[in-house]
Short mmCIF file of C-alpha atoms in Angstrom, two decimals:
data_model
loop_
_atom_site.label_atom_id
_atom_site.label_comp_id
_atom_site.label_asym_id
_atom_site.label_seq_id
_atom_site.Cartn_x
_atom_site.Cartn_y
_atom_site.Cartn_z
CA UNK A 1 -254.77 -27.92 164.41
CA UNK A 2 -256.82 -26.87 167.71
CA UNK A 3 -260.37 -26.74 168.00
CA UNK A 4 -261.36 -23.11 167.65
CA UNK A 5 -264.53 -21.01 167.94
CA UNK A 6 -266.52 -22.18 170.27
CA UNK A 7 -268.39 -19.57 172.48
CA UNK A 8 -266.79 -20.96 176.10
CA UNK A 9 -263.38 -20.32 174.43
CA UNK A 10 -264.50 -16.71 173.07
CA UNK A 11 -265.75 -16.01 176.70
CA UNK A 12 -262.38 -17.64 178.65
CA UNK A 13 -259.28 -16.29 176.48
CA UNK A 14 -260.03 -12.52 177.77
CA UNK A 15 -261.09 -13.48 181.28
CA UNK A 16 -257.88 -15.83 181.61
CA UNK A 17 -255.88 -12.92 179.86
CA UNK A 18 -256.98 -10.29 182.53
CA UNK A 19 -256.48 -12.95 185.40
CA UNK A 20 -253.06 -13.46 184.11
CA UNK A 21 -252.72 -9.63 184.22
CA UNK A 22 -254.18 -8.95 187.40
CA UNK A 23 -251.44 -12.06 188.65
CA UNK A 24 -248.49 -10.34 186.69
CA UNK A 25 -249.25 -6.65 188.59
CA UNK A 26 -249.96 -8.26 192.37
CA UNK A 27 -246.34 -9.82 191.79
CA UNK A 28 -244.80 -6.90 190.61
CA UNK A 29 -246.58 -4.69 193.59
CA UNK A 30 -244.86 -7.84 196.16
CA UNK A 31 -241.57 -7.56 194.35
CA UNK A 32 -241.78 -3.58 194.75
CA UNK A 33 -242.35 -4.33 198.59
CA UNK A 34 -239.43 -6.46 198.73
CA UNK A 35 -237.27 -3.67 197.07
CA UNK A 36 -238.38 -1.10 199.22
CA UNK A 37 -237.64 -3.12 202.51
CA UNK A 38 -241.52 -3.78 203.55
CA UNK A 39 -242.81 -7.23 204.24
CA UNK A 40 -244.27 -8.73 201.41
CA UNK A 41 -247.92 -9.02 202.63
CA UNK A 42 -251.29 -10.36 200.69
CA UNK A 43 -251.73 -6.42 201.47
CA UNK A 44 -248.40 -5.15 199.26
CA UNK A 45 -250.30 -8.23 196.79
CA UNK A 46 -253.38 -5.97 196.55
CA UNK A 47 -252.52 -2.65 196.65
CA UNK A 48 -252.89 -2.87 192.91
CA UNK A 49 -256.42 -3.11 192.91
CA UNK A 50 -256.98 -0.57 195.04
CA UNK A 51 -255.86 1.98 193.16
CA UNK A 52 -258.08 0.06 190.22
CA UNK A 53 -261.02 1.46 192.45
CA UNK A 54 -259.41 4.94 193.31
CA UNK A 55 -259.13 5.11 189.13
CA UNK A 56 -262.37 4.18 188.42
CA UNK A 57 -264.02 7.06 191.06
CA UNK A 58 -261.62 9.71 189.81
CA UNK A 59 -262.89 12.09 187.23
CA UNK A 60 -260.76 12.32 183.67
CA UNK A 61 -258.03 15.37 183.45
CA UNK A 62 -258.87 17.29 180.04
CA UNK A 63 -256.29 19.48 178.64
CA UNK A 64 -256.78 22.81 176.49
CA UNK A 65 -257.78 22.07 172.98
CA UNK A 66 -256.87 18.35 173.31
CA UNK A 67 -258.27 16.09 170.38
CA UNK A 68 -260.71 13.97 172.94
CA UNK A 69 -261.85 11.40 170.04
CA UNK A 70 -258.21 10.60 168.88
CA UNK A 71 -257.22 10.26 172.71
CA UNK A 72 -259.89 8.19 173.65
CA UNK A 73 -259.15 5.97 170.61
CA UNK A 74 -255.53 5.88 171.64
CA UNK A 75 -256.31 4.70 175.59
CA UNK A 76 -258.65 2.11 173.98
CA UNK A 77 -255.94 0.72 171.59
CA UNK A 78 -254.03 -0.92 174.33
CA UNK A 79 -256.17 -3.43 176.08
CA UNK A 80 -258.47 -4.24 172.47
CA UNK A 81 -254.83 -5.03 170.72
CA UNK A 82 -254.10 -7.22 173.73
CA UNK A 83 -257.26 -9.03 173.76
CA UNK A 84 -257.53 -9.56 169.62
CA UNK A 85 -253.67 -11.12 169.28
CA UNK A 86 -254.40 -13.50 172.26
CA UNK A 87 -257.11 -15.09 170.15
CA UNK A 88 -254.90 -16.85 167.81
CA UNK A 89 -253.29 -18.21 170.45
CA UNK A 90 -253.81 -22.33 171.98
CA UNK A 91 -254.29 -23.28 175.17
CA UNK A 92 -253.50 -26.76 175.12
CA UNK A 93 -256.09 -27.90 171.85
CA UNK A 94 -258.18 -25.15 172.54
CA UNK A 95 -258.12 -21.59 171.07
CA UNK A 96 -260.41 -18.69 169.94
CA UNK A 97 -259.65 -18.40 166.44
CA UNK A 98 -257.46 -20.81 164.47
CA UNK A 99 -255.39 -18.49 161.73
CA UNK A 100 -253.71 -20.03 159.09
CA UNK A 101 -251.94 -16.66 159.15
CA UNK A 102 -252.04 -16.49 163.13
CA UNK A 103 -248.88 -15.41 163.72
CA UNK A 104 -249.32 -12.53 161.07
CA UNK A 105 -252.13 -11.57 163.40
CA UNK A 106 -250.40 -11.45 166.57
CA UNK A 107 -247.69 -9.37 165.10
CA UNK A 108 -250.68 -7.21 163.56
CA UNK A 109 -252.43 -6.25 166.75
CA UNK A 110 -249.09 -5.90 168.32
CA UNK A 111 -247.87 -3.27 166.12
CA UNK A 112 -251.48 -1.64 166.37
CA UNK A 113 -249.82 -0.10 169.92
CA UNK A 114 -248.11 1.96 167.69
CA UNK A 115 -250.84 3.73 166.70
CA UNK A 116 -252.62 3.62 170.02
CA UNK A 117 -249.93 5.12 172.34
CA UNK A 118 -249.06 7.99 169.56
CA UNK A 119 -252.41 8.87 169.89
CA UNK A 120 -252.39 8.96 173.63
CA UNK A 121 -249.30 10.76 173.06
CA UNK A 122 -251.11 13.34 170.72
CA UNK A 123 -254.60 13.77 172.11
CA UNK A 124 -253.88 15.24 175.41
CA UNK A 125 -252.22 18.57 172.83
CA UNK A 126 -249.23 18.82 175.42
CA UNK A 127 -245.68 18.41 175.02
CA UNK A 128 -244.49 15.62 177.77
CA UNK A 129 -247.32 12.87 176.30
CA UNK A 130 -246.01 13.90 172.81
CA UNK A 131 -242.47 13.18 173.62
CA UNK A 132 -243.53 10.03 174.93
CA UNK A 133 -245.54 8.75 171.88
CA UNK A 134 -242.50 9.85 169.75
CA UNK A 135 -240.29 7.90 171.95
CA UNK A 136 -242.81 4.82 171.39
CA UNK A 137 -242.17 5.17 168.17
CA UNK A 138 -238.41 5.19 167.92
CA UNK A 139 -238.52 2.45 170.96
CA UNK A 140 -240.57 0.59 168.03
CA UNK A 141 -238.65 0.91 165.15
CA UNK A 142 -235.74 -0.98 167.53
CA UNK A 143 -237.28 -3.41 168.32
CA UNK A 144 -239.73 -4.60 165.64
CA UNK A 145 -237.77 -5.71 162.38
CA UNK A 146 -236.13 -8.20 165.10
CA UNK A 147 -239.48 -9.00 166.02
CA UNK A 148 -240.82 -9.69 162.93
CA UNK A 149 -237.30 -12.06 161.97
CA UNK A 150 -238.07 -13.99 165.65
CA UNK A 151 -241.65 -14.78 164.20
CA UNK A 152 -240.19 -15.61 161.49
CA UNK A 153 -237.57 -18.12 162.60
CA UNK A 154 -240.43 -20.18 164.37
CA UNK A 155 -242.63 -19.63 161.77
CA UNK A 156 -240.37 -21.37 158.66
CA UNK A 157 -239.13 -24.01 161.15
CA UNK A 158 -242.78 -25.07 160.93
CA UNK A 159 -243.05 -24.42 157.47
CA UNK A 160 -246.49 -22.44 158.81
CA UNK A 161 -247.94 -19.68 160.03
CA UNK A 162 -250.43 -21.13 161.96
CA UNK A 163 -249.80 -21.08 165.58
CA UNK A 164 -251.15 -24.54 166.44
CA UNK A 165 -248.97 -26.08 163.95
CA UNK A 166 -246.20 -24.20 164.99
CA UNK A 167 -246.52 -25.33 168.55
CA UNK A 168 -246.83 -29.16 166.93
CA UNK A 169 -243.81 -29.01 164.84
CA UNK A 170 -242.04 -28.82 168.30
CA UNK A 171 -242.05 -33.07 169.05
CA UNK A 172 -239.09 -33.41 170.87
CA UNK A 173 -237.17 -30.49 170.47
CA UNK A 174 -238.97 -27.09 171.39
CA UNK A 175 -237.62 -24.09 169.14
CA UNK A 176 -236.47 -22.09 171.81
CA UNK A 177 -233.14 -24.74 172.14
CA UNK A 178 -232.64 -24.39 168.68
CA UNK A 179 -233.59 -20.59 168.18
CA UNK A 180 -232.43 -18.65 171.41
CA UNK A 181 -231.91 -15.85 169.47
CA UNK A 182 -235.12 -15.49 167.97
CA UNK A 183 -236.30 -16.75 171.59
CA UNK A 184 -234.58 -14.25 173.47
CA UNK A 185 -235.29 -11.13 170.92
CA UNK A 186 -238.73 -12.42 171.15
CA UNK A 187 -238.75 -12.10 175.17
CA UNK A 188 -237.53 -8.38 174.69
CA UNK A 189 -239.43 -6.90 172.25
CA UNK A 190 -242.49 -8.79 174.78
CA UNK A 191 -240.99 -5.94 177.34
CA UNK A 192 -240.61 -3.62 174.48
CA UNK A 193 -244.53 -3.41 173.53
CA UNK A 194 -245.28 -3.10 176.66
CA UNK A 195 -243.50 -0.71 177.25
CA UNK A 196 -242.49 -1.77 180.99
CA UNK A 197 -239.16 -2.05 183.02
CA UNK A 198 -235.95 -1.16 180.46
CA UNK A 199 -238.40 -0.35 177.86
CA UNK A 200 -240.27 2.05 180.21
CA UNK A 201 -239.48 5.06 178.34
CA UNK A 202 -242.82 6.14 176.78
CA UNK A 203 -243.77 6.48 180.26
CA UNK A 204 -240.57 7.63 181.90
CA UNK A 205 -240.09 9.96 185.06
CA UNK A 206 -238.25 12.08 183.07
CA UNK A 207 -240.87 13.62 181.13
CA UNK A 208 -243.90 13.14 183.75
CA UNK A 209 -245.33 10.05 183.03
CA UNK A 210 -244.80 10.87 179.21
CA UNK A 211 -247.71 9.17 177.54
CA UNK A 212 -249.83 8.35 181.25
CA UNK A 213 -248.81 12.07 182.25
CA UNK A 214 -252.41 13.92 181.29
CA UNK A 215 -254.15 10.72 181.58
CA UNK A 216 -256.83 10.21 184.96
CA UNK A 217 -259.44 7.99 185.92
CA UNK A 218 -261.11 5.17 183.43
CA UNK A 219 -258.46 6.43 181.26
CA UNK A 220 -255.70 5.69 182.95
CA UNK A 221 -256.83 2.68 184.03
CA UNK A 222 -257.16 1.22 180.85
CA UNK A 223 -253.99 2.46 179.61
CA UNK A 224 -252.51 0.76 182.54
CA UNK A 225 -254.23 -2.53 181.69
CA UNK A 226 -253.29 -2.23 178.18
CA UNK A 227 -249.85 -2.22 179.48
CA UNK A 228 -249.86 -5.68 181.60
CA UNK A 229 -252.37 -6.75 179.42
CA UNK A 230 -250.14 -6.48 176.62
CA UNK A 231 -247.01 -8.33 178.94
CA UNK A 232 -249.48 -11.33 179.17
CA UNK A 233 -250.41 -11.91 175.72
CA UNK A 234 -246.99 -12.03 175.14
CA UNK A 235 -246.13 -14.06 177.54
CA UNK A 236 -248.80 -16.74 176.50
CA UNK A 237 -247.86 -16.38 172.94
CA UNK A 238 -244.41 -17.39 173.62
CA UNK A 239 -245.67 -20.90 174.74
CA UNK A 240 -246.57 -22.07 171.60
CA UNK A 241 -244.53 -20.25 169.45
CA UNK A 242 -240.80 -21.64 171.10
CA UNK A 243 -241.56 -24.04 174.48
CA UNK A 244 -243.94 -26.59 172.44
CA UNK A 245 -247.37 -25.49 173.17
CA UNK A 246 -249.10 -27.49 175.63
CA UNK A 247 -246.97 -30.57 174.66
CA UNK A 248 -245.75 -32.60 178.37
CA UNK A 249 -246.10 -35.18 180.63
CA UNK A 250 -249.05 -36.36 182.88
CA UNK A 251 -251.09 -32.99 182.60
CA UNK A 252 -253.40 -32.06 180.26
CA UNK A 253 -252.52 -29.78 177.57
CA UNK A 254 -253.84 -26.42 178.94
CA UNK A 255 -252.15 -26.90 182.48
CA UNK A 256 -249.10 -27.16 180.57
CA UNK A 257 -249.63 -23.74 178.46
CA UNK A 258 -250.53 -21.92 181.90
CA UNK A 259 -247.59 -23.32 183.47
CA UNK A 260 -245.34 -22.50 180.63
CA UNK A 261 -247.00 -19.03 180.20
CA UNK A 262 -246.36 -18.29 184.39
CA UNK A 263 -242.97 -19.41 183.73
CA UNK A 264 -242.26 -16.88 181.04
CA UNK A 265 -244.02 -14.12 182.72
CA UNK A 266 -242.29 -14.88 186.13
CA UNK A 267 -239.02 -14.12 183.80
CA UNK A 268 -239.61 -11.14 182.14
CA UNK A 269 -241.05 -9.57 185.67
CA UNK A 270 -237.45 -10.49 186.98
CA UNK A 271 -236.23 -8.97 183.60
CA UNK A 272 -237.86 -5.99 184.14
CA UNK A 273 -236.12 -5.46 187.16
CA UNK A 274 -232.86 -6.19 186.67
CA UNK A 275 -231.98 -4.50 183.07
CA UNK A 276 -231.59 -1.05 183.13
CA UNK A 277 -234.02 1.20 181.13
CA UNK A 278 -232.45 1.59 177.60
CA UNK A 279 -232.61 4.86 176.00
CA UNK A 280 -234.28 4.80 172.89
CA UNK A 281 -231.72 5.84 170.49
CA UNK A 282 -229.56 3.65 171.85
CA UNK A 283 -231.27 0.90 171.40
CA UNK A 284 -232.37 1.95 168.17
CA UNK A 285 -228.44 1.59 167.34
CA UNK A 286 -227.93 -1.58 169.10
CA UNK A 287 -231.46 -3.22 167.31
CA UNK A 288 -229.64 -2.26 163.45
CA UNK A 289 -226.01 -2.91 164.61
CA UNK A 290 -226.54 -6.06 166.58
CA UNK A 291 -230.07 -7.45 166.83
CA UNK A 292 -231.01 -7.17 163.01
CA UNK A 293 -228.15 -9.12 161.63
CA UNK A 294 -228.35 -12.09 164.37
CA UNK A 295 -231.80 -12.54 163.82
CA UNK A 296 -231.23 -12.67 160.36
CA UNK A 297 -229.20 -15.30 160.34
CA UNK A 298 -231.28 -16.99 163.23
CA UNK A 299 -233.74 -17.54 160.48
CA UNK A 300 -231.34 -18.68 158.04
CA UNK A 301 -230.83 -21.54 160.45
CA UNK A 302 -234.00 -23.75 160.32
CA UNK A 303 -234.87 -22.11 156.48
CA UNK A 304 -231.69 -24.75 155.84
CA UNK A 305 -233.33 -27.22 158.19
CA UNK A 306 -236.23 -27.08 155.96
CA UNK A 307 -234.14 -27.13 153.03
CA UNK A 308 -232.75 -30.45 154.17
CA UNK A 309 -235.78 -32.18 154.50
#
C-alpha cells in the first residue's frame, strides 16, 4: 500500500502531470520538425507554447444557437478526467489517493471523455463537431470492452484492484511479460482516449478539425491539453499497472516510475507516428472480431494462475 493524501502529493500529481504533458507535446513539435525536413531546434521544442499564448489572447468562436453550458462542460471534461484518474496512481510509495477500487477509478474518469468530447461535439450546434463526437463514440465502443478485459487481466493477477498492490504483486516478473496482450491493448486504447495519431479521428482533417473545428481561444486550449493530458495519465498509469511500479535497482522508487512512465510515452509518441489512422468502423470490427476474444482469454490466463495458488 502507498502512502496517500498528503497535501504535497495533492499539489505535485497535477503539476508533474502537466510537466509530463508539456514534455510529451515539445517532442512531438521536434519529431514534426524532423518529418518536415527542418532542424530540430529548442525553437521547433517550443513552438508549442507559443501558440499556448496565441490561444489564451484569442477571443472564443460562438456558433448560432450553440448550447454554450453543455460545450463549456464538454471542453472542461478533458483535462478534469485527466487530472482525477492520475490520482489513484503511485509514484514510487507515494500517491494522491489510495483506492481499493483504483483501477475502477481510472477506467471511470477515462470513460468520462465520452461524455466530454460528445458534448464538445454537440454544443457548438454544427454538423463537422457532431460527426466528430459521434465518431468518439464509435472509436469508443472499439476500444473499451478490450480496455476494460486489459484492466482486468492485471487486476486478477493481483487478486486486487488497488493500484499499489497491483504494482507489488509484480516481484520479479512484471505483468507486461506475462500479459502482452492486455499490455499492448492497454497501450492502444492509451492512444485511443486520447484521441491522437491512428486514433485521431474525432479530430480528423476530413471533417475540419471535427470536435476542435468551432473551438478558439481558452477553449481550445484546454481541449488540447485534455488531449496530451489524457496521453500522460495513461502513460503513468501503465507503470504500475504492467512494468512493476517503481520496483528497480539503485534509484529510489519515484525515479523509477518517471523513467518507466518517459519510456512508455516515448513509445506511444513513436506509435502515433508510425500506425496509420484507423477508421472507426473498422476498428470497431477489428476490436469485436480480434481484440475482444484475445483479451478474453488474456484474462483467463493469470485467473488460472490464481486458481493454482
Amino acid at each position: 500500500m502507498a502512502d496517500a493524501g498528503s497535501w504535497p502529493s495533492v499539489l505535485v500529481a497535477p503539476a508533474a502531470l502537466l510537466a509530463l504533458a508539456v514534455l510529451a507535446l515539445c517532442s512531438d513539435a521536434v519529431l514534426d520538425a524532423r518529418t518536415a525536413g527542418r532542424p530540430a531546434t529548442p525553437a521547433a521544442a517550443v513552438r508549442p507554447l507559443l501558440d499556448v499564448v496565441r490561444l489564451l489572447l484569442a477571443q472564443p468562436r460562438r456558433t448560432p444557437a450553440s448550447d454554450a453550458l453543455l460545450w463549456r462542460i464538454g471542453v472542461l471534461t478533458a483535462p478534469t478526467a485527466a487530472v482525477l484518474a492520475v490520482a489513484v496512481v503511485p509514484f514510487g510509495g507515494h500517491v494522491v489517493a489510495d483506492l481499493e477500487v483504483g483501477v475502477v477509478w481510472f477506467n471511470a474518469m477515462e470513460a468520462l471523455t465520452w461524455a466530454g468530447l460528445w458534448l464538445a461535439g454537440w454544443g457548438p450546434n454544427a454538423a463537422l463537431p457532431l460527426i466528430g463526437g459521434y465518431r468518439f463514440l464509435a472509436q469508443g465502443l472499439a476500444y473499451e470492452l478490450p480496455l476494460m478485459f486489459a484492466l482486468i487481466a492485471a487486476a486478477v493477477g493481483a487478486e486486487s484492484l488497488n493500484v499499489g498492490d497491483i504494482a507489488a504483486a509484480q516481484q520479479g516478473l512484471w505483468f507486461a511479460v506475462w500479459m502482452p496482450v492486455a499490455f499492448a491493448v492497454y497501450l492502444a486504447s492509451v492512444l485511443a482516449f486520447s484521441f491522437l495519431g491512428p486514433f485521431g479521428y474525432p479530430a480528423g482533417r476530413d471533417i475540419a478539425g471535427g470536435v476542435l473545428g468551432e473551438t478558439s481561444g481558452v477553449d481550445r486550449l484546454l481541449l488540447q491539453a485534455g488531449r496530451w493530458l489524457l496521453l500522460a495519465a495513461g502513460s503513468a498509469m501503465a507503470v504500475p499497472l504492467f512494468l512493476g511500479g517503481g520496483a528497480g535497482p539503485l534509484l529510489p522508487g519515484w525515479a523509477w516510475s518517471l523513467l518507466k512512465t518517459l519510456a512508455v510515452l516515448g513509445l506511444l509518441l513513436w506509435a502515433r507516428r508510425r500506425v496509420p489512422a484507423v477508421r472507426a468502423d473498422r476498428y470497431v470490427e477489428f476490436a469485436w472480431m480480434v481484440l475482444i476474444p484475445a483479451t478474453i482469454v488474456q484474462t483467463l490466463v493469470p485467473a488460472l494462475v490464481v486458481l493454482r495458488r
